[in-house]
mmCIF file of C-alpha atoms in Angstrom:
data_model
loop_
_atom_site.group_PDB
_atom_site.id
_atom_site.type_symbol
_atom_site.label_atom_id
_atom_site.label_comp_id
_atom_site.label_asym_id
_atom_site.label_seq_id
_atom_site.Cartn_x
_atom_site.Cartn_y
_atom_site.Cartn_z
ATOM 1 C CA MET I 1 43.606 76.086 -55.669
ATOM 2 C CA LEU I 2 40.703 76.531 -53.362
ATOM 3 C CA GLU I 3 39.263 79.874 -54.765
ATOM 4 C CA PRO I 4 36.789 78.879 -58.084
ATOM 5 C CA ASN I 5 38.823 80.074 -61.067
ATOM 6 C CA GLY I 6 37.416 79.519 -64.594
ATOM 7 C CA PRO I 7 35.157 82.565 -66.748
ATOM 8 C CA LEU I 8 32.072 81.664 -64.709
ATOM 9 C CA ALA I 9 30.955 84.445 -62.004
ATOM 10 C CA GLN I 10 33.201 82.514 -58.589
ATOM 11 C CA SER I 11 29.498 81.971 -57.314
ATOM 12 C CA VAL I 12 28.570 79.181 -59.851
ATOM 13 C CA TYR I 13 31.683 77.471 -58.834
ATOM 14 C CA TRP I 14 30.714 78.032 -55.318
ATOM 15 C CA ARG I 15 27.621 76.912 -55.631
ATOM 16 C CA ARG I 16 28.491 73.235 -57.457
ATOM 17 C CA ARG I 17 30.758 72.566 -54.798
ATOM 18 C CA GLY I 18 28.534 72.368 -53.197
ATOM 19 C CA LEU I 19 26.689 69.548 -54.419
ATOM 20 C CA ALA I 20 29.205 68.019 -55.152
ATOM 21 C CA ALA I 21 29.312 67.236 -51.992
ATOM 22 C CA VAL I 22 26.450 67.047 -50.612
ATOM 23 C CA GLY I 23 25.784 64.468 -53.466
ATOM 24 C CA SER I 24 29.437 62.819 -52.269
ATOM 25 C CA VAL I 25 27.837 62.421 -48.960
ATOM 26 C CA LEU I 26 24.614 60.606 -49.880
ATOM 27 C CA ALA I 27 25.826 58.308 -51.963
ATOM 28 C CA VAL I 28 28.492 57.381 -48.606
ATOM 29 C CA VAL I 29 25.288 56.724 -46.795
ATOM 30 C CA LEU I 30 23.092 54.840 -48.837
ATOM 31 C CA LEU I 31 26.678 52.603 -49.789
ATOM 32 C CA ALA I 32 26.468 52.676 -45.912
ATOM 33 C CA TRP I 33 23.152 51.264 -45.981
ATOM 34 C CA LEU I 34 22.929 49.176 -48.553
ATOM 35 C CA ILE I 35 26.077 47.160 -47.062
ATOM 36 C CA GLY I 36 24.422 47.314 -43.365
ATOM 37 C CA GLY I 37 21.571 45.844 -44.840
ATOM 38 C CA LEU I 38 23.440 42.524 -46.778
ATOM 39 C CA VAL I 39 25.099 42.339 -42.939
ATOM 40 C CA GLU I 40 21.448 42.006 -41.314
ATOM 41 C CA ALA I 41 20.454 39.788 -44.367
ATOM 42 C CA ASP I 42 23.177 37.547 -43.891
ATOM 43 C CA ASP I 43 22.848 37.038 -39.831
ATOM 44 C CA GLN I 44 18.671 35.906 -40.105
ATOM 45 C CA HIS I 45 19.537 32.910 -42.175
ATOM 46 C CA PRO I 46 22.138 30.934 -39.067
ATOM 47 C CA VAL I 47 24.649 28.282 -40.216
ATOM 48 C CA GLN I 48 23.421 24.582 -38.116
ATOM 49 C CA GLY I 49 26.146 23.149 -35.804
ATOM 50 C CA THR I 50 28.030 24.043 -32.784
ATOM 51 C CA ALA I 51 30.561 24.477 -34.307
ATOM 52 C CA ASP I 52 31.200 25.113 -38.600
ATOM 53 C CA THR I 53 34.537 26.506 -40.068
ATOM 54 C CA ALA I 54 34.781 28.158 -43.484
ATOM 55 C CA ASP I 55 37.858 28.025 -46.169
ATOM 56 C CA VAL I 56 39.032 31.256 -47.542
ATOM 57 C CA GLY I 57 40.459 31.144 -49.630
ATOM 58 C CA GLY I 58 40.693 27.934 -50.888
ATOM 59 C CA GLY I 59 41.409 24.963 -47.979
ATOM 60 C CA ASP I 60 45.347 24.047 -47.856
ATOM 61 C CA ARG I 61 46.757 27.035 -50.050
ATOM 62 C CA PRO I 62 49.078 29.606 -48.203
ATOM 63 C CA GLY I 63 47.682 32.874 -47.138
ATOM 64 C CA ALA I 64 44.336 30.377 -46.692
ATOM 65 C CA VAL I 65 42.601 32.550 -43.577
ATOM 66 C CA GLN I 66 39.629 29.978 -42.016
ATOM 67 C CA VAL I 67 36.874 31.805 -40.254
ATOM 68 C CA THR I 68 35.095 29.155 -37.157
ATOM 69 C CA SER I 69 31.454 30.131 -36.452
ATOM 70 C CA SER I 70 31.102 29.976 -32.860
ATOM 71 C CA ARG I 71 26.748 30.140 -32.996
ATOM 72 C CA VAL I 72 24.798 27.712 -31.669
ATOM 73 C CA SER I 73 21.695 26.280 -34.415
ATOM 74 C CA ALA I 74 18.418 26.657 -33.498
ATOM 75 C CA PRO I 75 16.515 23.848 -32.735
ATOM 76 C CA PRO I 76 14.516 23.848 -35.559
ATOM 77 C CA SER I 77 11.306 25.220 -35.360
ATOM 78 C CA SER I 78 7.919 23.305 -35.439
ATOM 79 C CA PRO I 79 6.174 23.713 -38.835
ATOM 80 C CA GLY I 80 2.888 25.518 -39.233
ATOM 81 C CA PRO I 81 -0.205 23.771 -39.674
ATOM 82 C CA ASP I 82 0.333 25.129 -43.795
ATOM 83 C CA ASP I 83 3.261 23.603 -43.988
ATOM 84 C CA PRO I 84 4.083 20.640 -46.363
ATOM 85 C CA ARG I 85 6.084 19.093 -44.356
ATOM 86 C CA GLY I 86 3.431 18.674 -41.481
ATOM 87 C CA SER I 87 3.055 18.941 -38.219
ATOM 88 C CA VAL I 88 4.782 17.816 -34.941
ATOM 89 C CA THR I 89 2.958 17.438 -32.155
ATOM 90 C CA ALA I 90 5.369 17.029 -28.555
ATOM 91 C CA SER I 91 2.290 14.955 -26.513
ATOM 92 C CA SER I 92 2.569 13.314 -22.888
ATOM 93 C CA PRO I 93 3.242 9.709 -22.252
ATOM 94 C CA SER I 94 -0.317 8.460 -21.989
ATOM 95 C CA PRO I 95 -1.171 7.684 -18.636
ATOM 96 C CA THR I 96 -0.957 3.879 -17.546
ATOM 97 C CA VAL I 97 -4.387 1.751 -17.480
ATOM 98 C CA SER I 98 -4.357 -1.193 -14.729
ATOM 99 C CA PRO I 99 -6.014 -4.468 -16.461
ATOM 100 C CA THR I 100 -9.882 -4.371 -14.980
ATOM 101 C CA SER I 101 -10.656 -7.535 -13.584
ATOM 102 C CA THR I 102 -13.348 -8.878 -16.122
ATOM 103 C CA THR I 103 -14.233 -12.199 -13.806
ATOM 104 C CA SER I 104 -18.364 -11.346 -12.910
ATOM 105 C CA PRO I 105 -18.740 -11.126 -9.291
ATOM 106 C CA PRO I 106 -20.039 -14.399 -7.732
ATOM 107 C CA VAL I 107 -24.225 -14.856 -8.082
ATOM 108 C CA VAL I 108 -26.235 -14.968 -4.016
ATOM 109 C CA THR I 109 -28.786 -16.581 -4.542
ATOM 110 C CA THR I 110 -30.829 -15.925 -1.634
ATOM 111 C CA THR I 111 -33.590 -18.366 -0.745
ATOM 112 C CA SER I 112 -36.064 -18.479 2.362
ATOM 113 C CA PRO I 113 -35.570 -19.745 5.778
ATOM 114 C CA ALA I 114 -36.288 -22.802 5.721
ATOM 115 C CA PRO I 115 -39.772 -23.441 7.467
ATOM 116 C CA PRO I 116 -39.320 -24.476 12.035
ATOM 117 C CA PRO I 117 -39.728 -28.113 11.974
ATOM 118 C CA LYS I 118 -43.145 -29.143 12.927
ATOM 119 C CA PRO I 119 -43.416 -30.180 16.954
ATOM 120 C CA PRO I 120 -43.093 -34.039 16.587
ATOM 121 C CA ALA I 121 -46.704 -36.147 17.096
ATOM 122 C CA ALA I 122 -48.662 -36.824 20.175
ATOM 123 C CA CYS I 123 -47.856 -40.065 21.348
ATOM 124 C CA PRO I 124 -50.893 -42.611 20.716
ATOM 125 C CA ASP I 125 -51.665 -44.841 23.496
ATOM 126 C CA LYS I 126 -50.016 -48.104 21.395
ATOM 127 C CA VAL I 127 -46.581 -46.726 21.682
ATOM 128 C CA VAL I 128 -46.873 -45.360 25.381
ATOM 129 C CA LYS I 129 -45.495 -48.007 27.826
ATOM 130 C CA VAL I 130 -45.907 -47.533 32.091
ATOM 131 C CA VAL I 131 -44.755 -49.388 35.080
ATOM 132 C CA ALA I 132 -44.834 -47.998 38.671
ATOM 133 C CA ALA I 133 -42.005 -50.150 41.895
ATOM 134 C CA PRO I 134 -40.230 -49.530 45.086
ATOM 135 C CA ASP I 135 -36.418 -49.225 44.639
ATOM 136 C CA VAL I 136 -37.036 -52.526 47.092
ATOM 137 C CA PRO I 137 -39.315 -55.040 47.332
ATOM 138 C CA SER I 138 -39.837 -55.302 51.351
ATOM 139 C CA TYR I 139 -39.496 -52.590 53.858
ATOM 140 C CA PRO I 140 -40.151 -52.555 57.547
ATOM 141 C CA VAL I 141 -43.460 -50.995 58.587
ATOM 142 C CA GLY I 142 -43.571 -47.315 59.548
ATOM 143 C CA ALA I 143 -41.134 -46.907 56.704
ATOM 144 C CA ARG I 144 -41.173 -44.491 53.992
ATOM 145 C CA PRO I 145 -40.908 -47.002 50.585
ATOM 146 C CA LEU I 146 -39.771 -45.084 47.426
ATOM 147 C CA LEU I 147 -41.975 -46.069 44.832
ATOM 148 C CA THR I 148 -40.570 -44.901 41.460
ATOM 149 C CA LEU I 149 -43.481 -44.515 38.048
ATOM 150 C CA ARG I 150 -41.645 -44.893 34.835
ATOM 151 C CA ILE I 151 -42.858 -44.094 31.584
ATOM 152 C CA VAL I 152 -41.228 -44.990 28.077
ATOM 153 C CA ASN I 153 -41.917 -44.566 24.991
ATOM 154 C CA ALA I 154 -41.514 -47.644 23.394
ATOM 155 C CA GLY I 155 -42.233 -46.345 19.343
ATOM 156 C CA PRO I 156 -39.642 -45.691 16.538
ATOM 157 C CA VAL I 157 -40.026 -42.119 16.532
ATOM 158 C CA ALA I 158 -40.600 -38.986 19.111
ATOM 159 C CA CYS I 159 -43.844 -37.909 20.256
ATOM 160 C CA THR I 160 -45.364 -36.019 22.859
ATOM 161 C CA ARG I 161 -47.241 -36.507 25.788
ATOM 162 C CA ASP I 162 -49.205 -34.363 28.777
ATOM 163 C CA LEU I 163 -47.309 -35.782 31.984
ATOM 164 C CA ASP I 164 -49.774 -34.006 33.892
ATOM 165 C CA ARG I 165 -49.654 -34.878 37.857
ATOM 166 C CA LYS I 166 -52.880 -35.711 37.968
ATOM 167 C CA LEU I 167 -52.684 -37.785 34.742
ATOM 168 C CA ARG I 168 -50.116 -39.908 36.484
ATOM 169 C CA GLU I 169 -50.572 -41.880 39.200
ATOM 170 C CA ILE I 170 -48.675 -44.552 41.450
ATOM 171 C CA LEU I 171 -51.274 -46.591 43.810
ATOM 172 C CA VAL I 172 -50.908 -48.613 46.644
ATOM 173 C CA LEU I 173 -53.305 -52.253 46.662
ATOM 174 C CA GLY I 174 -53.979 -54.534 48.919
ATOM 175 C CA ALA I 175 -53.276 -58.120 48.444
ATOM 176 C CA ASP I 176 -57.461 -57.930 47.305
ATOM 177 C CA GLY I 177 -57.214 -55.159 44.640
ATOM 178 C CA THR I 178 -58.436 -52.864 47.874
ATOM 179 C CA ARG I 179 -57.381 -49.274 47.022
ATOM 180 C CA LEU I 180 -55.496 -47.762 49.448
ATOM 181 C CA TRP I 181 -53.572 -45.371 49.418
ATOM 182 C CA SER I 182 -52.371 -42.785 46.253
ATOM 183 C CA SER I 183 -49.805 -40.358 44.922
ATOM 184 C CA THR I 184 -52.765 -38.028 43.497
ATOM 185 C CA ASP I 185 -55.295 -37.845 47.293
ATOM 186 C CA CYS I 186 -53.013 -35.539 48.460
ATOM 187 C CA TYR I 187 -51.402 -32.918 45.643
ATOM 188 C CA GLY I 188 -51.904 -29.309 44.638
ATOM 189 C CA PRO I 189 -54.241 -29.089 41.531
ATOM 190 C CA PRO I 190 -53.133 -30.671 38.397
ATOM 191 C CA GLU I 191 -50.720 -28.120 35.809
ATOM 192 C CA PRO I 192 -50.217 -29.625 31.986
ATOM 193 C CA ASP I 193 -46.855 -30.628 31.632
ATOM 194 C CA VAL I 194 -47.030 -31.909 27.974
ATOM 195 C CA ARG I 195 -43.117 -33.454 27.370
ATOM 196 C CA VAL I 196 -41.099 -34.435 24.212
ATOM 197 C CA LEU I 197 -40.600 -38.190 24.473
ATOM 198 C CA ALA I 198 -37.938 -39.896 23.094
ATOM 199 C CA PRO I 199 -37.646 -43.328 21.605
ATOM 200 C CA ASN I 200 -36.892 -46.000 24.319
ATOM 201 C CA THR I 201 -36.785 -42.872 26.077
ATOM 202 C CA ALA I 202 -37.744 -43.254 30.573
ATOM 203 C CA VAL I 203 -39.187 -40.561 32.031
ATOM 204 C CA GLU I 204 -39.125 -41.371 35.730
ATOM 205 C CA PHE I 205 -41.043 -39.485 38.724
ATOM 206 C CA SER I 206 -40.794 -40.971 42.357
ATOM 207 C CA VAL I 207 -42.478 -40.204 45.789
ATOM 208 C CA ASN I 208 -41.638 -41.270 48.936
ATOM 209 C CA TRP I 209 -44.922 -43.227 50.774
ATOM 210 C CA ALA I 210 -45.678 -42.715 53.584
ATOM 211 C CA GLY I 211 -46.953 -46.138 54.815
ATOM 212 C CA ARG I 212 -50.151 -44.754 55.607
ATOM 213 C CA THR I 213 -53.739 -44.635 53.596
ATOM 214 C CA SER I 214 -55.358 -42.070 51.676
ATOM 215 C CA ALA I 215 -58.947 -40.658 49.677
ATOM 216 C CA PRO I 216 -59.470 -38.424 46.956
ATOM 217 C CA GLY I 217 -59.976 -34.911 49.144
ATOM 218 C CA CYS I 218 -56.440 -36.117 51.574
ATOM 219 C CA PRO I 219 -59.001 -36.222 54.596
ATOM 220 C CA GLU I 220 -57.291 -36.963 58.386
ATOM 221 C CA ASN I 221 -58.252 -39.498 59.566
ATOM 222 C CA ARG I 222 -55.840 -42.273 58.070
ATOM 223 C CA LYS I 223 -53.910 -45.338 58.868
ATOM 224 C CA THR I 224 -51.263 -46.791 59.245
ATOM 225 C CA VAL I 225 -50.774 -50.054 57.200
ATOM 226 C CA PRO I 226 -49.752 -53.371 59.177
ATOM 227 C CA ALA I 227 -47.148 -55.456 58.101
ATOM 228 C CA GLY I 228 -48.560 -57.403 55.167
ATOM 229 C CA LYS I 229 -47.890 -57.921 50.867
ATOM 230 C CA TYR I 230 -48.695 -55.357 48.993
ATOM 231 C CA ARG I 231 -49.058 -54.773 45.214
ATOM 232 C CA VAL I 232 -47.636 -51.195 43.691
ATOM 233 C CA VAL I 233 -49.459 -50.343 39.691
ATOM 234 C CA GLY I 234 -47.747 -47.259 38.245
ATOM 235 C CA LYS I 235 -51.082 -45.466 35.914
ATOM 236 C CA LEU I 236 -50.921 -42.245 33.448
ATOM 237 C CA GLY I 237 -54.565 -41.298 32.092
ATOM 238 C CA THR I 238 -56.496 -44.162 31.243
ATOM 239 C CA LEU I 239 -52.888 -46.705 30.846
ATOM 240 C CA THR I 240 -52.552 -48.583 33.692
ATOM 241 C CA GLY I 241 -48.988 -50.763 33.766
ATOM 242 C CA PRO I 242 -48.561 -54.158 35.688
ATOM 243 C CA PRO I 243 -48.791 -54.446 39.233
ATOM 244 C CA THR I 244 -45.250 -55.139 40.975
ATOM 245 C CA PRO I 245 -44.792 -56.799 44.851
ATOM 246 C CA LEU I 246 -44.886 -54.734 47.683
ATOM 247 C CA THR I 247 -44.062 -56.402 51.133
ATOM 248 C CA LEU I 248 -44.159 -54.632 54.394
ATOM 249 C CA THR I 249 -42.674 -56.552 57.338
#
């Protein structure tokens, strides 16, 4: 059966067999290529779902074969910009913005500092009261009587007055008005002493009289005043107070 028989030459039959064999091989290769292409095309369209069962041969019929696919479906890809289904953009959650207070800040009004108050005006003579008196009405000769000058602002408001030591004075006069002693005779040069006098408030200056005479310039020949009745008078500049009695025994 392997040896060709026929009217033609044997080589012709061998060539025909070779061509038939080559054709068979090519047919098998072509068939395998077609089957592989179909299988690959089917794999490019996976079935969605976690486990789908296909009934081959029909439902509950005897001899039916169930094919179970465990291929997990891939999530649907996002449509492109030209896809008519539109595009889905995944956006991160917007940061929470705390509400901003709309209350306006308080308005700070700056004002110029108030000018310092003006000093009180000078005390007029009519509101200044002056009086001088001993602390007790009678002293023995040789004692040192304490004499006090009181200056009072009798007005309704505070005022200023120069109480310079040269301006304030305590005098001791004889019964006939003779000048015997002055608090300004033997003291140093005057010094300004401007003070604010509150209403109805007394300012006092005291001195101990040695019981001797004096004169302006403080001469050395001073004499002891004998026992008798005398008067103490207070002065502040041109203001003169009423006399107060003083007795030396």
